[in-house]
CSV table of C-alpha atoms in Angstrom, one decimal:
chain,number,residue,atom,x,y,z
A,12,UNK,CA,100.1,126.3,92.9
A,13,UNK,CA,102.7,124.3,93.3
A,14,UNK,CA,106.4,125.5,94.2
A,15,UNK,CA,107.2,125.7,90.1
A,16,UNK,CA,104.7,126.7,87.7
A,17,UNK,CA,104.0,124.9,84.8
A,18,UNK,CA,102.0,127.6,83.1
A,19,UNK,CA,105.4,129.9,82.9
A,20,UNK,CA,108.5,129.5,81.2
A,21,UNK,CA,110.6,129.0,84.0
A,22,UNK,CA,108.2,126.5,85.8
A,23,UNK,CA,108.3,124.3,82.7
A,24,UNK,CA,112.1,124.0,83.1
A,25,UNK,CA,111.8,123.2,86.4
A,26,UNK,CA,109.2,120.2,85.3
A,27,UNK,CA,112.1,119.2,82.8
A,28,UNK,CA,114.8,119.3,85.2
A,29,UNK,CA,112.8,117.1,87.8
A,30,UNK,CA,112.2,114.4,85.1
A,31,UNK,CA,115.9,114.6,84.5
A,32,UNK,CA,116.6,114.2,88.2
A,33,UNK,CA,114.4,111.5,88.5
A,34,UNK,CA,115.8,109.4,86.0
A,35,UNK,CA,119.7,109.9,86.6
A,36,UNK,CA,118.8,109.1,90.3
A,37,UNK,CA,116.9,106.1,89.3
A,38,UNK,CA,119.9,104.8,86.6
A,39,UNK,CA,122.0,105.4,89.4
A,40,UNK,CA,120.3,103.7,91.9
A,41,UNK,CA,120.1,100.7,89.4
A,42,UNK,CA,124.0,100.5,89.2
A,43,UNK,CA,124.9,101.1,92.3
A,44,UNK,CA,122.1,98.4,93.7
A,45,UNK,CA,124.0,95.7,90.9
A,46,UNK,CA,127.0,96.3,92.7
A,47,UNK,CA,125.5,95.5,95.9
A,48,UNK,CA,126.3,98.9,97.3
A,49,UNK,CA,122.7,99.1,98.1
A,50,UNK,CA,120.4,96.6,100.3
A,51,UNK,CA,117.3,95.2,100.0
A,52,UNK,CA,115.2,95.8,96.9
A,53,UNK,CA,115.1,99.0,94.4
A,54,UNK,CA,112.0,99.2,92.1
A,55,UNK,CA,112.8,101.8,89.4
A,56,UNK,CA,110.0,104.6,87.9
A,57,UNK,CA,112.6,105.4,84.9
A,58,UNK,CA,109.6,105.9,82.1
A,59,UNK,CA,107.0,107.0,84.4
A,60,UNK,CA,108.5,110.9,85.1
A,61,UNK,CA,105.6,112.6,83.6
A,62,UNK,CA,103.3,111.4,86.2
A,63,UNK,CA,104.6,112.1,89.4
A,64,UNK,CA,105.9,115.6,88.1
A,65,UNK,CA,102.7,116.4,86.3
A,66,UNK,CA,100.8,115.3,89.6
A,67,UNK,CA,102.9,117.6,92.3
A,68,UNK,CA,102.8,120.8,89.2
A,69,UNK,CA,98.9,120.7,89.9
A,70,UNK,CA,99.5,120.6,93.5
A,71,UNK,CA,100.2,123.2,96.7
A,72,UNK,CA,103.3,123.1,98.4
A,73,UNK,CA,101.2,122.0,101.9
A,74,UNK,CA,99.3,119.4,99.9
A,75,UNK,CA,99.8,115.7,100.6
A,76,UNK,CA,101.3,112.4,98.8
A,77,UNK,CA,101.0,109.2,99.6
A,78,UNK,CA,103.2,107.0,97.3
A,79,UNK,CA,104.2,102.9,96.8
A,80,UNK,CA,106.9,101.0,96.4
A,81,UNK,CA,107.8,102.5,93.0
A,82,UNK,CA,108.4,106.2,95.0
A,83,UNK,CA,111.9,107.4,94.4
A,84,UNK,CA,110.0,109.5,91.3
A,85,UNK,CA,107.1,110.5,93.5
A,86,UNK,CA,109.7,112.2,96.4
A,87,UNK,CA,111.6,114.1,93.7
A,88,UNK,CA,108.8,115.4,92.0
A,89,UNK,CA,107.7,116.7,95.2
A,90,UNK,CA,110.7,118.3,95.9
A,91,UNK,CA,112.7,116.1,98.5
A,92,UNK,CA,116.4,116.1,98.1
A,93,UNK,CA,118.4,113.4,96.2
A,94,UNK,CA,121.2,113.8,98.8
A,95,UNK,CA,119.5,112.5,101.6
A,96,UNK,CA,117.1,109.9,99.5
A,97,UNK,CA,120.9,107.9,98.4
A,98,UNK,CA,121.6,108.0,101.9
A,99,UNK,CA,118.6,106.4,102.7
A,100,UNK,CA,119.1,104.0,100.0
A,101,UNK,CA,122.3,103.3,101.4
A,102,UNK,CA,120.9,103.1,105.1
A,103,UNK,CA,122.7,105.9,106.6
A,104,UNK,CA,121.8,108.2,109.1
A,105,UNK,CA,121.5,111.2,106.9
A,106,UNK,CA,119.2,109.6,105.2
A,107,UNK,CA,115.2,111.1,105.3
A,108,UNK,CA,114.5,108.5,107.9
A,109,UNK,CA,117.7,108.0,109.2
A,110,UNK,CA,118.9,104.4,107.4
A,111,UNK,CA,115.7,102.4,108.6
A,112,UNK,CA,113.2,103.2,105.7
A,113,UNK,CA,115.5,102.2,102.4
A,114,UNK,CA,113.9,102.5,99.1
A,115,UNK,CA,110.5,101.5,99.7
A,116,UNK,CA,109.7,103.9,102.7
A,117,UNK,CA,111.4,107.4,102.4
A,118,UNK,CA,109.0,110.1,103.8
A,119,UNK,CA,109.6,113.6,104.5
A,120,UNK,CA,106.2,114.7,106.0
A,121,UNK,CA,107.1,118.4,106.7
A,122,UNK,CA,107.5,118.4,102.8
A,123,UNK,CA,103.8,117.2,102.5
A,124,UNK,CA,105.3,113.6,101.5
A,125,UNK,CA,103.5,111.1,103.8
A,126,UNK,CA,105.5,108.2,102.6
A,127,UNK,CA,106.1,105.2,100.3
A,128,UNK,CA,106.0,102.1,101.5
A,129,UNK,CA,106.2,98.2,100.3
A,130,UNK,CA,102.1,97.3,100.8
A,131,UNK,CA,100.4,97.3,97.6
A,132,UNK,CA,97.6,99.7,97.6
A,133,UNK,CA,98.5,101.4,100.7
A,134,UNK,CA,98.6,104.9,99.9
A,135,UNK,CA,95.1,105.2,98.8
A,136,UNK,CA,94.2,104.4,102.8
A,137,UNK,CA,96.6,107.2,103.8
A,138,UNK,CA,95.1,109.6,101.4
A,139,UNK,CA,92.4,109.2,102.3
A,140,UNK,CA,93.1,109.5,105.9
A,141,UNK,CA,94.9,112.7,105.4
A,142,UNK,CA,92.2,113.9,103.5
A,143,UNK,CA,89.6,113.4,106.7
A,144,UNK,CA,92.3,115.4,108.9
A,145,UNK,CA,92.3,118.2,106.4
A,146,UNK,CA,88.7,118.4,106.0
A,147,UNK,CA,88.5,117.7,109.8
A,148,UNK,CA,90.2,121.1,110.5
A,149,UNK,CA,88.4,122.7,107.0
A,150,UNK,CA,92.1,123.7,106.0
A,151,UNK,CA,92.4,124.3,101.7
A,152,UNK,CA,94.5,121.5,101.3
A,153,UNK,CA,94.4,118.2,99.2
A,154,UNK,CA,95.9,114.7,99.5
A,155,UNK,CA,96.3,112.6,96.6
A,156,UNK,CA,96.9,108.6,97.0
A,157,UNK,CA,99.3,107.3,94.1
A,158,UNK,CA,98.7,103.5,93.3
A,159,UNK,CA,99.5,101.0,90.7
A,160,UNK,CA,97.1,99.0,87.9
A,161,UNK,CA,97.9,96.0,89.8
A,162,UNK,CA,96.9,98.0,93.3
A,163,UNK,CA,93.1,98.6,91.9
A,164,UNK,CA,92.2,95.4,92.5
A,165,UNK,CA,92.9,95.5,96.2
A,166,UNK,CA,90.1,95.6,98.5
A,167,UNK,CA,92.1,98.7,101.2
A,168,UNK,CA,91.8,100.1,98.2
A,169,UNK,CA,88.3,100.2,97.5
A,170,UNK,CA,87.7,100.8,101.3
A,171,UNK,CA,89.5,104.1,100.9
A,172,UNK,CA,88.3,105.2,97.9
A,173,UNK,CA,84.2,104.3,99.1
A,174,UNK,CA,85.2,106.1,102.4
A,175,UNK,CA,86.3,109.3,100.7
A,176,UNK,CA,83.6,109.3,97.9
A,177,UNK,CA,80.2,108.7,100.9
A,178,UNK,CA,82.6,111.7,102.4
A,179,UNK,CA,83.4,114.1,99.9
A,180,UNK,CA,86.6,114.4,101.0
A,181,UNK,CA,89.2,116.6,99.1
A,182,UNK,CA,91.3,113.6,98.0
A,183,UNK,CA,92.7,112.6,94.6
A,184,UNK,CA,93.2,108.7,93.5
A,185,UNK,CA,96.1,108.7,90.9
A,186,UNK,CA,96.4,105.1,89.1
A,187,UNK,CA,99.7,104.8,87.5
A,188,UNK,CA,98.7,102.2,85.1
A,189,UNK,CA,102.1,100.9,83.6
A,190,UNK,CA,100.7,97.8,82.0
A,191,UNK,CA,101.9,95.6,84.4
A,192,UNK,CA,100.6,94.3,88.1
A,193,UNK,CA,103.9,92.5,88.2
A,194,UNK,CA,103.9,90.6,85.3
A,195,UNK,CA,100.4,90.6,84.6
A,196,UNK,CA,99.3,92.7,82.0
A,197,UNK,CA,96.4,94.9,83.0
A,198,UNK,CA,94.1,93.4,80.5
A,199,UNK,CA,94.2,89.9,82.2
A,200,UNK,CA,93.6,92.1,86.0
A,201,UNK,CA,90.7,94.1,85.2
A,202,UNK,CA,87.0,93.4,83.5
A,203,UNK,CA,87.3,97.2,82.2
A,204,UNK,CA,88.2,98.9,79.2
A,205,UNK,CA,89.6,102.0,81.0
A,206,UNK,CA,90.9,101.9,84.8
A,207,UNK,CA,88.6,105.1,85.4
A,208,UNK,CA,85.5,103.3,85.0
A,209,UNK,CA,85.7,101.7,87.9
A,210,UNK,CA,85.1,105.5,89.5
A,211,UNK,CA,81.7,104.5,88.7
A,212,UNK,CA,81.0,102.5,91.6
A,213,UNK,CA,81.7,105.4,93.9
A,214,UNK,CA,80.0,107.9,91.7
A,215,UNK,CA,82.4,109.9,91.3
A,216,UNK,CA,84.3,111.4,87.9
A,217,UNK,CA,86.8,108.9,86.5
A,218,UNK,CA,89.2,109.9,84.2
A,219,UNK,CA,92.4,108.8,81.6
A,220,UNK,CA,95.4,110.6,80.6
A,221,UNK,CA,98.2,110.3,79.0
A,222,UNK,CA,101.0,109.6,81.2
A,223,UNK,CA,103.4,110.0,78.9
A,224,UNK,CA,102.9,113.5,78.5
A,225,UNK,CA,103.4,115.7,81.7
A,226,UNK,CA,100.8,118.6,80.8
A,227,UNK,CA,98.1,116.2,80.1
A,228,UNK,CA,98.9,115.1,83.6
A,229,UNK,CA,98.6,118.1,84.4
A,230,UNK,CA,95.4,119.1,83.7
A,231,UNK,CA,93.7,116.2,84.6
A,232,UNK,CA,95.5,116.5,88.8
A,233,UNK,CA,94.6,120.0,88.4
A,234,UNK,CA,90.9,119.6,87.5
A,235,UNK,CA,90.6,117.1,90.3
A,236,UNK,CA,92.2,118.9,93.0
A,237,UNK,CA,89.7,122.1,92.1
A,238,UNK,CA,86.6,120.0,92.8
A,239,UNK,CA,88.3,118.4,95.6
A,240,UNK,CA,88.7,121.9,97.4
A,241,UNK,CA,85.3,123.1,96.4
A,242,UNK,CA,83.8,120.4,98.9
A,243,UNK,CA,83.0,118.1,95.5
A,244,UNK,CA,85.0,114.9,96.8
A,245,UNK,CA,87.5,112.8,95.2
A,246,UNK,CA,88.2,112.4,91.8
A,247,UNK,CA,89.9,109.6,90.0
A,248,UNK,CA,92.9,109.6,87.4
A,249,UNK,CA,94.2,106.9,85.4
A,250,UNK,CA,97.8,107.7,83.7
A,251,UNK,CA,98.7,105.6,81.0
A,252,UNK,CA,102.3,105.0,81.4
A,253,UNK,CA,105.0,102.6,80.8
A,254,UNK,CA,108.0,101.1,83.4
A,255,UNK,CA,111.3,100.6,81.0
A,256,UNK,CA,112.7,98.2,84.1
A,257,UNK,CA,111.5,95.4,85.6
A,258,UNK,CA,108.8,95.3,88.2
A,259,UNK,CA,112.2,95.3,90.4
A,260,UNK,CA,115.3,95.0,89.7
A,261,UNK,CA,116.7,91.9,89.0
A,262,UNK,CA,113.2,90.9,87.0
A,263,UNK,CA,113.7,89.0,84.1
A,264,UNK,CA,110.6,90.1,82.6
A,265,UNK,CA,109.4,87.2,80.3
A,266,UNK,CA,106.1,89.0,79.8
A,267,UNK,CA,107.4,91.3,77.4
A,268,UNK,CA,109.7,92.1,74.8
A,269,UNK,CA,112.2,94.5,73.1
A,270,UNK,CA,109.9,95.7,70.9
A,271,UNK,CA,107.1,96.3,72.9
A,272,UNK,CA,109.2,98.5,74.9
A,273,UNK,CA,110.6,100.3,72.4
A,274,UNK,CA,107.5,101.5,71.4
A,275,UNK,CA,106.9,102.8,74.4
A,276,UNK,CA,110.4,104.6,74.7
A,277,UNK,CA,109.4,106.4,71.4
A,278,UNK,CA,107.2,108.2,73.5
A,279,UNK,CA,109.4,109.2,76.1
A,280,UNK,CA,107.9,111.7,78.4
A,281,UNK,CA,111.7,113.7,78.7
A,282,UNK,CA,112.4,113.5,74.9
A,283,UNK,CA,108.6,114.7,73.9
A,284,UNK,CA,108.5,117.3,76.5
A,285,UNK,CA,112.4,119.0,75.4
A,286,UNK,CA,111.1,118.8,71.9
A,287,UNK,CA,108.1,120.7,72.8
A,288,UNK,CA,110.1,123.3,75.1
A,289,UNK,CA,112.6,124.1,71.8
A,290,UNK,CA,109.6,124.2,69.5
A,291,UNK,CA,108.8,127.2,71.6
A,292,UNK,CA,111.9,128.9,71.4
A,293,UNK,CA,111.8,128.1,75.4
A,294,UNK,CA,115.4,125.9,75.4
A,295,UNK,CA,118.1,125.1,73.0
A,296,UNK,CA,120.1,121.7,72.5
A,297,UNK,CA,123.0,123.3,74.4
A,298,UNK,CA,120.8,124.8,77.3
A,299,UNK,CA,119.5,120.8,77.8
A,300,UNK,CA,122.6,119.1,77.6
A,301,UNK,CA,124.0,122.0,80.5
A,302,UNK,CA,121.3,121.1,82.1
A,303,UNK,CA,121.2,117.4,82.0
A,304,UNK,CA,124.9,117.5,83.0
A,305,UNK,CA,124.1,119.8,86.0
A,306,UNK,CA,121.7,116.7,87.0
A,307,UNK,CA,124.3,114.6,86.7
A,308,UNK,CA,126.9,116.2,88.6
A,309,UNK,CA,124.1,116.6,91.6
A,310,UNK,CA,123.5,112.9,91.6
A,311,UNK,CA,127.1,111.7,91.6
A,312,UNK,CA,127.6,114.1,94.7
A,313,UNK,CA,124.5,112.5,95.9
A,314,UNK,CA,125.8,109.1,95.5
A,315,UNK,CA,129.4,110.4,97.1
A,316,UNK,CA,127.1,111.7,100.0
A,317,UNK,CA,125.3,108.7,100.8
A,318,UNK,CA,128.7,106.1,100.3
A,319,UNK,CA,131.1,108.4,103.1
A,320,UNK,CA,127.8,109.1,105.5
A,321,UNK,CA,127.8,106.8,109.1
A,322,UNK,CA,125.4,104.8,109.5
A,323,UNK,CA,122.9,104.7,112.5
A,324,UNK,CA,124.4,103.0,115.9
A,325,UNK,CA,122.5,100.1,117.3
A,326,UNK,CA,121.3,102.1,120.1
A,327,UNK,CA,119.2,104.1,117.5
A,328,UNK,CA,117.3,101.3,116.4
A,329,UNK,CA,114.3,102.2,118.5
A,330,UNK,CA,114.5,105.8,118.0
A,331,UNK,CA,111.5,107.4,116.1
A,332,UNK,CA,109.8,104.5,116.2
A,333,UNK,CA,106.6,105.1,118.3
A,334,UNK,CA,104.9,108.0,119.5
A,335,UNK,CA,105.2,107.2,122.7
A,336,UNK,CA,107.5,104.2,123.2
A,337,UNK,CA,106.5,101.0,125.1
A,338,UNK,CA,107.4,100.8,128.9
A,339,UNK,CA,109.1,97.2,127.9
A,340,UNK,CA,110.6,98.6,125.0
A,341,UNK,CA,112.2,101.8,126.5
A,342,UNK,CA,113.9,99.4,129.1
A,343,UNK,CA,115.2,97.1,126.4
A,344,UNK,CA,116.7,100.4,124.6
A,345,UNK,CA,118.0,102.3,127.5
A,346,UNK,CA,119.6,98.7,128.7
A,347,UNK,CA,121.2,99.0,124.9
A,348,UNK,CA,121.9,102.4,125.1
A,349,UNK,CA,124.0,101.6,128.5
A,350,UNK,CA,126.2,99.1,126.8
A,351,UNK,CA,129.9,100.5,126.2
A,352,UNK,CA,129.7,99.1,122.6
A,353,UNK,CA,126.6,101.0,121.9
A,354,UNK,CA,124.7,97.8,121.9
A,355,UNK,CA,126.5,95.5,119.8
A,356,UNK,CA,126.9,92.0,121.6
A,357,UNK,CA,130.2,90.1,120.9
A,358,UNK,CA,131.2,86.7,123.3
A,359,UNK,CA,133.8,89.0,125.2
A,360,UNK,CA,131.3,91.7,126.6
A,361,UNK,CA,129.2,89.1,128.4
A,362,UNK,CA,129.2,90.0,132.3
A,363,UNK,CA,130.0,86.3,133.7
A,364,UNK,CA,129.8,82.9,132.6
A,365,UNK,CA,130.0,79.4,134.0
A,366,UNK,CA,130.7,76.0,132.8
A,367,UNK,CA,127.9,74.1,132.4
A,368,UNK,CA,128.0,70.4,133.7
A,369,UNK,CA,128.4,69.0,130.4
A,370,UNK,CA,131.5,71.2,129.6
A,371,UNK,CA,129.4,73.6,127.6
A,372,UNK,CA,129.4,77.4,128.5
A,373,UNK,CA,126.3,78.7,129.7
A,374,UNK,CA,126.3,82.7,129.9
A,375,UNK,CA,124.2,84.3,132.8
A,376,UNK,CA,124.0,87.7,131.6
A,377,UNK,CA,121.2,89.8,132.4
A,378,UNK,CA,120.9,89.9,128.6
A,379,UNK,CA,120.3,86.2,128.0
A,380,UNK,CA,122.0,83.5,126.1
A,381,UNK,CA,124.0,85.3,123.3
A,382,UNK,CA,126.8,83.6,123.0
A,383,UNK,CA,128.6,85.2,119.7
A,384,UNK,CA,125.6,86.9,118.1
A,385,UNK,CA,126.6,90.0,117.3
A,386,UNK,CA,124.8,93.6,117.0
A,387,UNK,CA,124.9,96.2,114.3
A,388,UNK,CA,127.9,98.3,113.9
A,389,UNK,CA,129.5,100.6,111.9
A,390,UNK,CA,131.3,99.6,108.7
């Protein structure tokens, strides 16, 4: 069982506050990525909550994930903090892998989160990988493999998912199939009618949800991850969701329009799952909007977290890196680490120089010719 249960009252407020959390954290994320407080590239799950929360409620607290690029909703359904996932966002120190991951590769592996990262169809490998290890050292554990409509398609993909089906390892294949492999829609990707056919070809079960609706979810992770531990093998589950944002953000999405969308957003997974909490006398209009503003207020702290946190030195770049560093590379480091400026290179710290015959200067550091390049530093 997972660390909230979705079969009591208490676990199924738990479910609606992660939703909640992952959406203000995503929203957030949005704005504070428009005003270039945050680098690289944010790709947003706000619509797609019921999966990644219904997925982790079927789960143990030891099982794995293995997530994509889309993962902000994936860490926070499996319990990871939003205070140290901004800060990684923003590429500080306190951040889950201190500042060098950003939004595409948080992981928290004590908290059974293996990682998202930027290669689509990657997780599916790592699953399945996991999956050997746990079978390996016959522990009652499961990993499941998140992956896109788009990801399907990938041929790591189908490596992984042959590998753990001749196997019978206890892995689950989630497909998050949000209509769109980019801006593709899925019909024009895949010769199917349902993504879960293609669990054919591995003969294993295949089957659709509703990703819309979190205790659909559910049921489906759940009835995989119970043949998975009985030594049955993998099992594959197609949610049928629906992204709100842009493949990223930034997108100008031409494949779609307004109304297709809101159609979609009449089905939101938070607004169909309050109703169904009040219709059972479980929460009232005041207790959600408490609650939603308790969300709220964690976030913006989050967000104040991550903007006042330091970010790493330059002699931490190599840090956590390997698992055993590199002879060459642990020279290069501790020769950065010696540095009095911590590694950052400016025209003045340069040991000696001479005048070349031409006029030009031509440095003779032990470092090389680095005349003005400058290192990382704190701003």
């Amino acid at each position: 069982m997972a660390d909230f249960d979705i079969h009591s009252t208490a676990g199924r407020l738990e479910a609606l506050r992660r939703m909640l959390t992952i959406r203000a954290f995503d929203e957030e994320a949005g704005d504070r990525f428009a005003d270039g407080e945050i680098p690289g590239f944010v790709h947003l799950y706000i619509g797609e909550e019921a999966v990644g929360v219904g997925t982790c409620a079927a789960l143990d607290p030891d099982d794995y994930i293995a997530s994509t690029h889309r993962g902000h909703g994936h860490c926070i359904a499996k319990g990871l903090d939003p205070k140290y996932m901004m800060a990684e966002l923003y590429g500080k120190a306190e951040g889950y892998c201190n500042g060098k991951g950003g939004s595409m590769h948080i992981a928290d592996v004590d908290a059974g989160m293996l990682g998202a990262n930027g290669i689509v169809g990657a997780g599916p490998p790592m699953a399945t990988g996991a999956a050997l290890s746990i079978d390996y050292q016959d522990r009652d554990q499961v990993a499941v493999g998140f992956l896109g409509d788009g990801a399907v398609a990938q041929g790591q993909v189908h490596e992984a998912i042959n590998l753990a089906s001749t196997w019978d390892l206890p892995a689950v294949f989630v497909v998050e199939n949000n209509q769109y492999g980019e801006g593709t829609p899925v019909e024009k990707q895949h010769n199917v009618d349902n993504l879960s056919d293609t669990a054919q070809a591995y003969d294993i079960p295949g089957l659709t949800v509703d990703g819309m609706d979190i205790t659909a979810v559910e049921e489906g992770v759940a009835e995989a991850r119970e043949r998975a531990t009985a030594g049955e093998g993998p099992t594959l589950v197609e949610a049928e969701t629906y992204r709100y944002r842009g493949h990223y953000e930034g997108d100008e999405e031409p494949y779609r329009d307004d109304a297709e969308i809101q159609r979609w957003k009449d089905r939101d997974p938070i607004d169909s799952f309050k109703e169904r909490l009040i219709d059972r006398g479980e929460l009232t209009e005041e207790e959600f909007d408490d609650l939603q503003a308790e969300v709220e207020a964690e976030i913006e702290a989050a967000v104040e977290y991550a903007q006042e946190a330091d970010r790493p030195t330059p002699d931490e770049a190599y840090d956590d890196m390997f698992a055993e560093m590199p002879p060459e590379i642990e020279r290069f480091a501790t020769a950065a680490r010696a540095r009095p400026d911590g590694g950052e290179r400016i025209s003045d710290s340069r040991s000696s120089s001479a005048q070349s015959s031409d006029g030009g200067e031509r440095s003779s550091s032990a470092h090389g010719s680095d005349d003005g390049r400058q290192g990382g530093d704190r701003r």
